[in-house]
Coordinates of C-alpha atoms in Angstrom, one line a residue:
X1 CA -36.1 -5.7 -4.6
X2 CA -32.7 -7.5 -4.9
X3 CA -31.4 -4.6 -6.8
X4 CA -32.8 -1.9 -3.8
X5 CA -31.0 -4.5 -1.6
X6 CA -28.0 -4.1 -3.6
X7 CA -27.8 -0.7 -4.0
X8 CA -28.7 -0.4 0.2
X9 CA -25.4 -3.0 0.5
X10 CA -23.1 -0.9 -1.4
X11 CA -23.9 2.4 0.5
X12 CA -22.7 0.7 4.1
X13 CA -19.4 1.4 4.8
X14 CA -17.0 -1.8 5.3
X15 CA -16.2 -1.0 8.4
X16 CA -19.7 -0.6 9.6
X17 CA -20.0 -4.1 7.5
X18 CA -17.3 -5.8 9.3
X19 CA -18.6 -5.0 13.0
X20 CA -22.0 -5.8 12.1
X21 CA -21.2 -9.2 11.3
X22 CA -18.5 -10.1 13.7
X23 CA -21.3 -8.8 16.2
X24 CA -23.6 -11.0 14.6
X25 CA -21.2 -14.3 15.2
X26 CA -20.1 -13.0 18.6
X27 CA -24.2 -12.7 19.6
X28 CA -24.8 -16.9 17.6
X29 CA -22.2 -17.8 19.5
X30 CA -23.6 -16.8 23.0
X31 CA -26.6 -17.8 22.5
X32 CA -25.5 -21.5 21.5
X33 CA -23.1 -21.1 24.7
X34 CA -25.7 -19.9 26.8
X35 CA -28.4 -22.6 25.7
X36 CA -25.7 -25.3 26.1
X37 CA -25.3 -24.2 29.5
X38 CA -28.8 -24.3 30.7
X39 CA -29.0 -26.9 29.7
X40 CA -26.3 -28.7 31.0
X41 CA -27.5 -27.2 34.6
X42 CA -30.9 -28.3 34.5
X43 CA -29.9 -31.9 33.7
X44 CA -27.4 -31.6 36.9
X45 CA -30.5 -29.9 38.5
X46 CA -32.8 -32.6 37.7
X47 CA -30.2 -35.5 38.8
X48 CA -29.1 -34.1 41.8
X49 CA -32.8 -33.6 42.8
X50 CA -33.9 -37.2 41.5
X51 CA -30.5 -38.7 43.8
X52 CA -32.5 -37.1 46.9
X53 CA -35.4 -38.7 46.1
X54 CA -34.4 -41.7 45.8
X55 CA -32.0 -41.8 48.7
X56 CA -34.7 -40.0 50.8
X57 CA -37.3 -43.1 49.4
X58 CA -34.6 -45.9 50.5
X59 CA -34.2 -44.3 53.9
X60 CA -37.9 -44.3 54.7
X61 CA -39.1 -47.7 52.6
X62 CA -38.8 -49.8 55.4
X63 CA -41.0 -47.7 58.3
X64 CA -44.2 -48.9 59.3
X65 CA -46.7 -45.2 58.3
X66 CA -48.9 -46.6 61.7
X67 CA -45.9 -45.8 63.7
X68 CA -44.6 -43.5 61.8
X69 CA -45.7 -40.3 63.6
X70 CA -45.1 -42.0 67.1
X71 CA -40.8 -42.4 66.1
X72 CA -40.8 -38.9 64.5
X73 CA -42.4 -37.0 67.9
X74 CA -39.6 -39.7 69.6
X75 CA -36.5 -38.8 67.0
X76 CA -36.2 -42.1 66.3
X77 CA -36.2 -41.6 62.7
X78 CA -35.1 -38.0 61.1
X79 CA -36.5 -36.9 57.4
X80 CA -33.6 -36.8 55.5
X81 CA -32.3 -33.1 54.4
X82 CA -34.8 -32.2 51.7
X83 CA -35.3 -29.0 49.6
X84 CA -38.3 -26.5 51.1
X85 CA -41.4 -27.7 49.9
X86 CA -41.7 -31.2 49.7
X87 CA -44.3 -33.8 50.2
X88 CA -43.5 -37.2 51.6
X89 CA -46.8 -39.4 51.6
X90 CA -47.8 -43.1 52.8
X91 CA -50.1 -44.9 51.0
X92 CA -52.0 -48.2 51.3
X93 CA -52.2 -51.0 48.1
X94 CA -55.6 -48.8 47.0
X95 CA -53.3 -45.5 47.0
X96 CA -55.8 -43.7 49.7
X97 CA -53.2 -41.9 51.8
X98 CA -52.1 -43.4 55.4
X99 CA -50.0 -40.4 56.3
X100 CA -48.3 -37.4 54.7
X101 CA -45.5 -35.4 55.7
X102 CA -45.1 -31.4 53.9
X103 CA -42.7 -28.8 55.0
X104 CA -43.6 -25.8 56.9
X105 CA -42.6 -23.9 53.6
X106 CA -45.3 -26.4 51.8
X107 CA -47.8 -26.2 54.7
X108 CA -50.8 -24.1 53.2
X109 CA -50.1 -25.0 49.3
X110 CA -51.7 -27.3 47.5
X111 CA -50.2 -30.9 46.7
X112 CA -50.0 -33.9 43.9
X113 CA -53.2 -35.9 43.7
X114 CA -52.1 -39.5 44.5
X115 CA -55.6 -41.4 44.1
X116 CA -54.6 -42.9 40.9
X117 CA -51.0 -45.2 43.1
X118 CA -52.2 -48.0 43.9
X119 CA -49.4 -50.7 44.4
X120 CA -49.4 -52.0 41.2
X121 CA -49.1 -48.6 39.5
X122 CA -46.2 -47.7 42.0
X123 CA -44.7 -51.3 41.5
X124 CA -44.7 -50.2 37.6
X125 CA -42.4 -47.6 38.0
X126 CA -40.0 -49.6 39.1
X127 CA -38.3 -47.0 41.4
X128 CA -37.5 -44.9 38.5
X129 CA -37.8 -40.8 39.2
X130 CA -40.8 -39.1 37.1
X131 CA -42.8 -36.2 36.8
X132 CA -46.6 -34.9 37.5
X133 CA -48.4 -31.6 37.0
X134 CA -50.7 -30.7 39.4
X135 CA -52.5 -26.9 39.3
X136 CA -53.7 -25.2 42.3
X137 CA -57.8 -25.2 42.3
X138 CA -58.1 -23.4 46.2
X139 CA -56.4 -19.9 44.8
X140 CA -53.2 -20.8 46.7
X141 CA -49.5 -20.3 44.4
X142 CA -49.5 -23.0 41.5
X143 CA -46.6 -25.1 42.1
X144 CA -46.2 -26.5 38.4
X145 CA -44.7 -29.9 38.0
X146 CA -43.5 -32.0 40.6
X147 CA -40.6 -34.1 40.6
X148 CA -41.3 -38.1 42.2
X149 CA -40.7 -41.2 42.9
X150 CA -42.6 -43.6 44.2
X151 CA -41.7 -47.1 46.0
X152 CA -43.5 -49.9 47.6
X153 CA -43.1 -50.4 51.5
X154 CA -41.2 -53.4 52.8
X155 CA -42.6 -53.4 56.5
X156 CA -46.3 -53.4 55.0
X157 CA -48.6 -53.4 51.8
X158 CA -48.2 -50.0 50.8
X159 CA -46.5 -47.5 49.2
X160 CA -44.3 -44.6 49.7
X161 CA -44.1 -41.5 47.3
X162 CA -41.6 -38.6 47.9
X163 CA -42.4 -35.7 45.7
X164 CA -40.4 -32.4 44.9
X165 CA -41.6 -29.5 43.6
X166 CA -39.5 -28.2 40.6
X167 CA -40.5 -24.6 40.9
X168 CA -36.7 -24.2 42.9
X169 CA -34.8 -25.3 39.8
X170 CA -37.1 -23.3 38.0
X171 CA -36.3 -20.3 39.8
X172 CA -32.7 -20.4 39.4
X173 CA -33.0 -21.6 35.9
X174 CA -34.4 -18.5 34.8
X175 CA -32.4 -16.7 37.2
X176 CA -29.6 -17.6 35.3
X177 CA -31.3 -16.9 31.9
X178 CA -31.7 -13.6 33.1
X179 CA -28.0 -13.2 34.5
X180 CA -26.5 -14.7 31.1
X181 CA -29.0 -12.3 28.8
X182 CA -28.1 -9.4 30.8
X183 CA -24.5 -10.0 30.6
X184 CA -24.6 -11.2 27.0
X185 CA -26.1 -8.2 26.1
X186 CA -23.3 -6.4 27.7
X187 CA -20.7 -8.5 26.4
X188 CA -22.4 -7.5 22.6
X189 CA -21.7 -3.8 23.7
X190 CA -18.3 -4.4 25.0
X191 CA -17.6 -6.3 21.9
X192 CA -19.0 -4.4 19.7
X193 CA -17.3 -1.3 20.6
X194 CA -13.7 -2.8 20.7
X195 CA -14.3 -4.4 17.2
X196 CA -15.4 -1.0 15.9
X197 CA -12.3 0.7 17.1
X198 CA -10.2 -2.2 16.4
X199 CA -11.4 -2.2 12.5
X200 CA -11.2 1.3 12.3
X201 CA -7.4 1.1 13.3
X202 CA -7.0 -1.7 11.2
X203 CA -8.4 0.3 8.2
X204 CA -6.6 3.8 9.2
X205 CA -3.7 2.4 6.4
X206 CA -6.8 2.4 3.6
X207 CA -8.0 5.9 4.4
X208 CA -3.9 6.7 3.9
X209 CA -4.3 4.5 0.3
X210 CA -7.2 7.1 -0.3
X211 CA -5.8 10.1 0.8
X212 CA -3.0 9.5 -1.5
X213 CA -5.1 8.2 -4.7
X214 CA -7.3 11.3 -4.3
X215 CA -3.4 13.5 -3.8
X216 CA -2.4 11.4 -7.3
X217 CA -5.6 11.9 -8.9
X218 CA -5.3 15.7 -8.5
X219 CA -2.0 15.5 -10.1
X220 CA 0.4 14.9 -7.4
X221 CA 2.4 12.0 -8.7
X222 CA 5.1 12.2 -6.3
X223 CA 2.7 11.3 -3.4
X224 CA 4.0 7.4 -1.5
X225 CA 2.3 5.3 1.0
X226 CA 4.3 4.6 4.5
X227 CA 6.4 1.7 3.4
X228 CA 5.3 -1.3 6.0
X229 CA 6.0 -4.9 6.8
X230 CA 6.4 -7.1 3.4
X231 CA 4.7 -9.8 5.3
X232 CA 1.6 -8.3 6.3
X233 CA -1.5 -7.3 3.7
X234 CA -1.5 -3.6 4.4
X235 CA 2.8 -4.0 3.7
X236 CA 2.0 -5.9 0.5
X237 CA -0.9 -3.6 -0.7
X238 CA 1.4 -0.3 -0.2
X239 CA 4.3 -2.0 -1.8
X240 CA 2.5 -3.0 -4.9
X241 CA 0.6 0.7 -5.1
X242 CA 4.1 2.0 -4.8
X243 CA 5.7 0.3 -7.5
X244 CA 2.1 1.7 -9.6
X245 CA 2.5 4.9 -8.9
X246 CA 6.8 4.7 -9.7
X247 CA 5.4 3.5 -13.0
X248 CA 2.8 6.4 -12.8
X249 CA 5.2 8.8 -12.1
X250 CA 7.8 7.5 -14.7
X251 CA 5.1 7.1 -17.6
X252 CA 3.9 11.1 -16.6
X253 CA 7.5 12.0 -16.1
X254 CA 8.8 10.8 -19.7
X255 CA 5.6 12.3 -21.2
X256 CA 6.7 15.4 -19.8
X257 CA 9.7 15.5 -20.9
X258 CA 8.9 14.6 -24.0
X259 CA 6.4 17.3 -24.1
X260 CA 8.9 20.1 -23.0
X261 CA 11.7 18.6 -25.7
X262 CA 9.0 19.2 -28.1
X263 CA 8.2 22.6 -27.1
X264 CA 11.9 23.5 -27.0
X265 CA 13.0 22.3 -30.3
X266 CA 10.0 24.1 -31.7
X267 CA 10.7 27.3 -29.9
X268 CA 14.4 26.8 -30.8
X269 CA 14.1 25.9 -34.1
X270 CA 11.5 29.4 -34.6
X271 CA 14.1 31.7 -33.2
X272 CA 17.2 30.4 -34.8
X273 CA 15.6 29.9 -38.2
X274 CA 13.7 33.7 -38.2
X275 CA 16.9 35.8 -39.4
X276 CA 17.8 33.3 -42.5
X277 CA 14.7 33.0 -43.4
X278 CA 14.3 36.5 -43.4
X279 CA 17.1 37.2 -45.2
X280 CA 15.9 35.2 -47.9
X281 CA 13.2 36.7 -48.2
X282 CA 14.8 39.7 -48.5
X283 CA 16.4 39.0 -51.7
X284 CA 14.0 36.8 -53.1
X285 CA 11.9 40.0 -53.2
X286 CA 14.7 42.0 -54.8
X287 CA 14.7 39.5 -57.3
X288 CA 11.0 39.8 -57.9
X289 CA 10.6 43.9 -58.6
X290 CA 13.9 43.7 -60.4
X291 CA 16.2 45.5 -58.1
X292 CA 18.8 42.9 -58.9
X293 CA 19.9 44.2 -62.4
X294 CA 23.6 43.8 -62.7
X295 CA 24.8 40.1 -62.4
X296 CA 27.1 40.6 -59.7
X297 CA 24.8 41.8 -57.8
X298 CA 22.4 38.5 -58.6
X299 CA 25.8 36.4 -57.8
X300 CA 26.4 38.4 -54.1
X301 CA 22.4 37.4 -53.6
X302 CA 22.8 33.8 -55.0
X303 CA 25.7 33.0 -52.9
X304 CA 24.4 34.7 -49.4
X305 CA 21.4 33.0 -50.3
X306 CA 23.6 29.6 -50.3
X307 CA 25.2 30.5 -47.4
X308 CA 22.0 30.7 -44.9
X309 CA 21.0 27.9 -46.9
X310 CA 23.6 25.8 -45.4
X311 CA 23.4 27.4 -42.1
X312 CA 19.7 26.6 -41.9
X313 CA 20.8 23.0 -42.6
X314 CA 23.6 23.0 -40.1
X315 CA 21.0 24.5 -37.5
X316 CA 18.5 22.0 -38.5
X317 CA 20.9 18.9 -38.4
X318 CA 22.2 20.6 -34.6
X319 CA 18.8 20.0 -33.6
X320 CA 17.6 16.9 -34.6
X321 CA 21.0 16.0 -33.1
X322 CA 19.6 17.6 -29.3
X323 CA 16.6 16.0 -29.5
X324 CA 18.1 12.6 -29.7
X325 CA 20.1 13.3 -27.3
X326 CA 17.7 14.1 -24.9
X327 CA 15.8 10.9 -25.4
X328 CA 16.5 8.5 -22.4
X329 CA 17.7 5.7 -24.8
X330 CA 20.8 4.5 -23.3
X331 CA 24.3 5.2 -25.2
X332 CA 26.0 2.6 -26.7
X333 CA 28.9 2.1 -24.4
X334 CA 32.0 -0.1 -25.6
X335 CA 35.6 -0.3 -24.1
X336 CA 37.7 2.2 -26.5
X337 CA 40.8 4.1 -26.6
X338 CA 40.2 7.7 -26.0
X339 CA 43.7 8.4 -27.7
X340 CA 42.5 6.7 -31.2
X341 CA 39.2 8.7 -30.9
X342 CA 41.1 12.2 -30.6
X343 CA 43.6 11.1 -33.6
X344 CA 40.3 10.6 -35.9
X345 CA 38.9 13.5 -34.9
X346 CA 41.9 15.6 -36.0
X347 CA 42.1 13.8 -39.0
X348 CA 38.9 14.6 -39.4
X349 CA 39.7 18.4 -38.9
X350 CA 42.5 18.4 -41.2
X351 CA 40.5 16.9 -44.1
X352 CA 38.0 19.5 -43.6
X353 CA 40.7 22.2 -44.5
X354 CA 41.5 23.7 -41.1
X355 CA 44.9 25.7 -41.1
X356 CA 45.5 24.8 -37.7
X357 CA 48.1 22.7 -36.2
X358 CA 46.4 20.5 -33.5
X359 CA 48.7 18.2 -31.6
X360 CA 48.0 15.2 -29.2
X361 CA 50.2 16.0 -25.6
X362 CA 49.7 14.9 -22.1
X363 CA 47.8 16.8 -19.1
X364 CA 51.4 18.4 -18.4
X365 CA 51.9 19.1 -22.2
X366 CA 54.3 17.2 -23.0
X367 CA 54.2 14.6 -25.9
X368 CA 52.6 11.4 -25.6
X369 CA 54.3 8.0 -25.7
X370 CA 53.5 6.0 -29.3
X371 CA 52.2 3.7 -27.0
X372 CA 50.0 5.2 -25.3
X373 CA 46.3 4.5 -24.7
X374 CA 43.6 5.5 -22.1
X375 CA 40.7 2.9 -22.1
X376 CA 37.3 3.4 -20.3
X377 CA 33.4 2.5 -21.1
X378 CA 32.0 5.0 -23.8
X379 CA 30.2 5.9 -26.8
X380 CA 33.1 6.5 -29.5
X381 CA 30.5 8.2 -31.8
X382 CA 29.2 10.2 -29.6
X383 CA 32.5 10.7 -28.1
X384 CA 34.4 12.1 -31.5
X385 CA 31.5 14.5 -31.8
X386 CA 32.6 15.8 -28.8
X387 CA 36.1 15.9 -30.1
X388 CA 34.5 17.6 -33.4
X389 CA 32.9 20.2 -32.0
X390 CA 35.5 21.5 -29.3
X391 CA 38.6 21.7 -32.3
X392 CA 36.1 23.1 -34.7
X393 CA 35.3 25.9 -31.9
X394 CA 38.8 26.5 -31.2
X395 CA 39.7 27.1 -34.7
X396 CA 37.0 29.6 -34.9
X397 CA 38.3 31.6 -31.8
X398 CA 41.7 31.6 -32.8
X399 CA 44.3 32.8 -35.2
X400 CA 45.2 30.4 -38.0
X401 CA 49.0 30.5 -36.7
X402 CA 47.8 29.5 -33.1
X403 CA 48.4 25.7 -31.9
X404 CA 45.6 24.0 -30.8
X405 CA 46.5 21.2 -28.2
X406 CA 44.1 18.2 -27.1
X407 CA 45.6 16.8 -23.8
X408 CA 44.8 13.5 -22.2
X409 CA 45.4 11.6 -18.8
X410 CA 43.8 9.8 -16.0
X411 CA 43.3 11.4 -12.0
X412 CA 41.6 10.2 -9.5
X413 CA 40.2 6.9 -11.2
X414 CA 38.6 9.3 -14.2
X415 CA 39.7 10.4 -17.7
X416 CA 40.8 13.8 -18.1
X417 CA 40.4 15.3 -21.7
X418 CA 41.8 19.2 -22.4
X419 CA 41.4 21.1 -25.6
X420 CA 43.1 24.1 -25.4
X421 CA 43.4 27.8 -27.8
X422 CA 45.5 30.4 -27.4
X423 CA 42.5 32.8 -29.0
X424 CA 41.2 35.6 -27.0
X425 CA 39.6 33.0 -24.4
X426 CA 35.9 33.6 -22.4
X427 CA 35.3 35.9 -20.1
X428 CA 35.1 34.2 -16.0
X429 CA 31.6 35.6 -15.6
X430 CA 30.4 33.6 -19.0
X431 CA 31.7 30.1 -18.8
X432 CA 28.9 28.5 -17.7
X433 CA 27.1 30.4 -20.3
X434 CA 28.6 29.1 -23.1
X435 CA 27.5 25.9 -23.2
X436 CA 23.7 27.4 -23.1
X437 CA 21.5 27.0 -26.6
X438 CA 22.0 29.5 -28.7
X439 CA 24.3 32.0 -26.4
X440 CA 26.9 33.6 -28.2
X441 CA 29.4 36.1 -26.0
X442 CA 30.2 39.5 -27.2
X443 CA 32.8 40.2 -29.3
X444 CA 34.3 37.6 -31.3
X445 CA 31.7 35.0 -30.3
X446 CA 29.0 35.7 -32.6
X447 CA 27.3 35.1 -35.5
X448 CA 30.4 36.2 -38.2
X449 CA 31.9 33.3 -36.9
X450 CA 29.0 31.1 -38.9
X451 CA 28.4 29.1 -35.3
X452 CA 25.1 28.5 -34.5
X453 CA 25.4 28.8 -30.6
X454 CA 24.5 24.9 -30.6
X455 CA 28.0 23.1 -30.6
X456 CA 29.0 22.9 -27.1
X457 CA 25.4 22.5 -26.2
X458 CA 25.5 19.2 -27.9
X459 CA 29.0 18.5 -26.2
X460 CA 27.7 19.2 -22.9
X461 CA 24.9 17.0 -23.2
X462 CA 27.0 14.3 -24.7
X463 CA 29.4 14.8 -21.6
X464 CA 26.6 15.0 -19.4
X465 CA 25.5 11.3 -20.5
X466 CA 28.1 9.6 -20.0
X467 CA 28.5 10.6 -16.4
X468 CA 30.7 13.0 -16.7
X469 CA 31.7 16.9 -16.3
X470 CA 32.9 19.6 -18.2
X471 CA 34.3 23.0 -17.6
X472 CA 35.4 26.3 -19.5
X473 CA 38.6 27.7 -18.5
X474 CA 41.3 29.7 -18.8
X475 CA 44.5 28.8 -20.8
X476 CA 47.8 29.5 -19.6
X477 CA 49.1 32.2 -21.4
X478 CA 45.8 33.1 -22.9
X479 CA 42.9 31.6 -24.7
X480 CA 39.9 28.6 -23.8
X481 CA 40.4 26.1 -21.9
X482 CA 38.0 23.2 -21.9
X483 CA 38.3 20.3 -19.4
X484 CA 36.5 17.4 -19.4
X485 CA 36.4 14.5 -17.2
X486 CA 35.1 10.6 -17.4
X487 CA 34.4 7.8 -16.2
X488 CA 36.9 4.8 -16.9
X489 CA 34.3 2.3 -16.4

């Protein structure tokens, strides 16, 4: 049963929840109200009604009922104002009645038996109001329970009993009950149907929280709640699921990329790797059937064999190099001189065995000052890669006689680096090209050259992390220009 219960609970909707029981409170609440007031108004009813009784019984204590009727018919004595309905009787010490007075409203009904007041019974009550039933036995309207009080007579032995009917507080007693349930009953309606629409408008911001959870769930991760006020629930609930769903959309965003890094070193690593393999292949086979007979001919295989051997190495190491560059791990930025990091670099290029002369000059080619130095916020490793990469492609696209020149300056708050050739220089239409994976231009930029298409690749992305830009350009006079720019800071 409990668990029926249960499951019953969980199908109602909160909103329909929330009305239900505010209606609930809203309809104790009247109720409480309403019996408090009824009450309140028949004890006013019952005192104001017991204050004419007794005022009325003070007023007419002291006439004499044998000469009663004679002062009435001469107005020498007036019945006080009394409600419709009442009975005013004079009895003797034996409580057999002397005289009694009824309203013309009162005339035909039937009245309280007063056999049982004699003067000692009426001298018990000490003037104090009290109440009697009496039913109607003659088929005229019952008249319920009277209201009395009863008082002995000072002129003579006797007593004097004024008696209301409480049918009139009755009346408007339930009256009123009928008044208050029918306009309780409308106030439940009223209320009922402004908390309904106020709880639905107060829950409109949930119905968004779903809208967008069922948006996420379906794989939209860039859906956001309507930021609100911090200070209000709704404004704390839609910050919090915002901050979720920037982790949500972080967490998918990394797996992504990871995903597509992945897929691109495989794919890059498949095409790049295809020719040396095959080529190997190649002459591993002439090898096998014995085409190889004359030992220059096994020396030409053995050292083109070497030769994509180190390539595929070279390719391989390229790589490994992109994909850790593509991870979001921050670089490890220090204050350097740029100046000292170029020197190395050609240093570096001169102990490998290039031919070329490679000078250090400023952004208007002339020569530097000893002193000189140009500071800013990077990574030198990464940074002499760069350096690497850009002479060792410049040696390759030009003559061995040709000076290579590695300009630096500052403009505009940013480092400036230029590494210039005079070789034969890339064509306008294929300078953004070049720093693609794996493109080679026509002509001299190809494979002869032993590149792999992957160096300024690399030097792009390292650029790229460290905030800053670079551009292929022309050379005055001929030959690559390319220009890159940095932060300082």
């Amino acid at each position: 049963m409990n668990e029926k219960l249960a499951a019953l609970n969980d199908r109602i909707s909160l909103r329909t929840k929330l009305t239900v029981m505010s209606v609930g409170l809203i309809g104790l609440l009247l109720v409480v109200s309403s019996f408090g007031t009824i009450s309140l108004l028949r004890t006013y009813l019952q005192q104001n009604t017991d204050s004419l009784l007794t005022s009325t019984a003070a007023s007419l204590a002291d006439e004499d009922p044998l000469l009663l009727e004679a002062r009435l018919a001469t107005r020498q004595v007036t019945i006080p104002r009394l409600p419709s309905d009442y009975y005013i009787a004079f009895l003797d010490s034996r409580g057999s009645l002397l005289i009694g007075l009824v309203s013309s409203a009162n005339a035909k009904n039937a009245v309280p038996n007063l056999n049982a007041f004699t003067l000692e019974a009426v001298m018990a009550t000490e003037g104090r109001p009290f109440d009697i039933d009496v039913s109607s036995k003659s088929g005229f309207r019952d008249l319920g329970n009277w209201r009395m009080v009863a008082t002995p007579l000072t002129t003579v032995k006797g007593s004097l009993v004024i008696a209301l009917p409480d049918m009139t507080n009755a009346r408007l007693l339930a009256q009123y009950s009928a008044i208050g349930t029918g306009f309780g009953f409308f106030l439940l309606t009223l209320s009922g149907l402004a908390i309904w629409l106020t709880i639905t408008s107060a829950l409109r911001p949930l119905r968004e929280v779903e809208r967008t959870a069922a948006m996420v769930a379906a794989g939209d991760t860039s859906q956001r709640l309507v930021a609100a006020d911090e200070t209000t629930e709704i404004g704390r609930l839609n910050g919090s699921l915002n901050s979720m769903l920037d982790s949500i959309d972080s967490a998918m965003s990394s797996r992504n990329r990871a995903l597509d890094q992945m897929k691109r070193f495989v794919a890059d690593a498949s095409h790049e790797l295809r020719t040396p393999l095959v080529t190997l292949r190649g002459y591993a086979e002439l090898y096998r059937i014995g085409a190889l007979k004359k030992k220059s001919d096994i020396d030409e295989a053995m050292a083109s064999i070497e030769s994509e051997s180190i390539r595929m190495s070279e390719l391989v190491e390229n790589l490994l190099a992109l994909a850790r560059m593509d991870e979001t791990n921050p670089l490890a930025k220090e204050s350097s001189n740029i100046a000292e990091i170029a020197e190395l670099s050609i240093r570096d290029a001169g102990a490998s065995g290039s031919k070329h002369k490679i000078v250090l000059v400023a952004l208007d080619s002339k020569p530097l000052p000893v002193d000189f130095a140009l500071n800013a916020e990077v990574d030198a490793s990464g940074l002499r890669q760069v350096f690497t990469n850009l002479i060792v492609n410049a040696t390759k696209f030009s003559n061995e006689n040709d000076q290579i020149e590695i300009a630096l300056g500052a403009k505009d708050g940013r480092a400036v680096i230029e590494v210039r050739d005079h070789g034969d220089g890339i064509p306008k239409a294929l300078r953004e090209k070049v720093f693609e994976r794996f493109y080679r231009a026509d002509n001299s930029r190809n494979r002869e050259t032993g590149g792999s298409g992957l160096g300024l690749s690399i030097v792009k992305t390292i650029v790229t992390r460290h905030g800053g830009d670079i551009k292929a350009l022309e050379t005055p006079g001929g030959g690559a220009t390319f220009k890159i720019t940095l932060p300082l800071k």
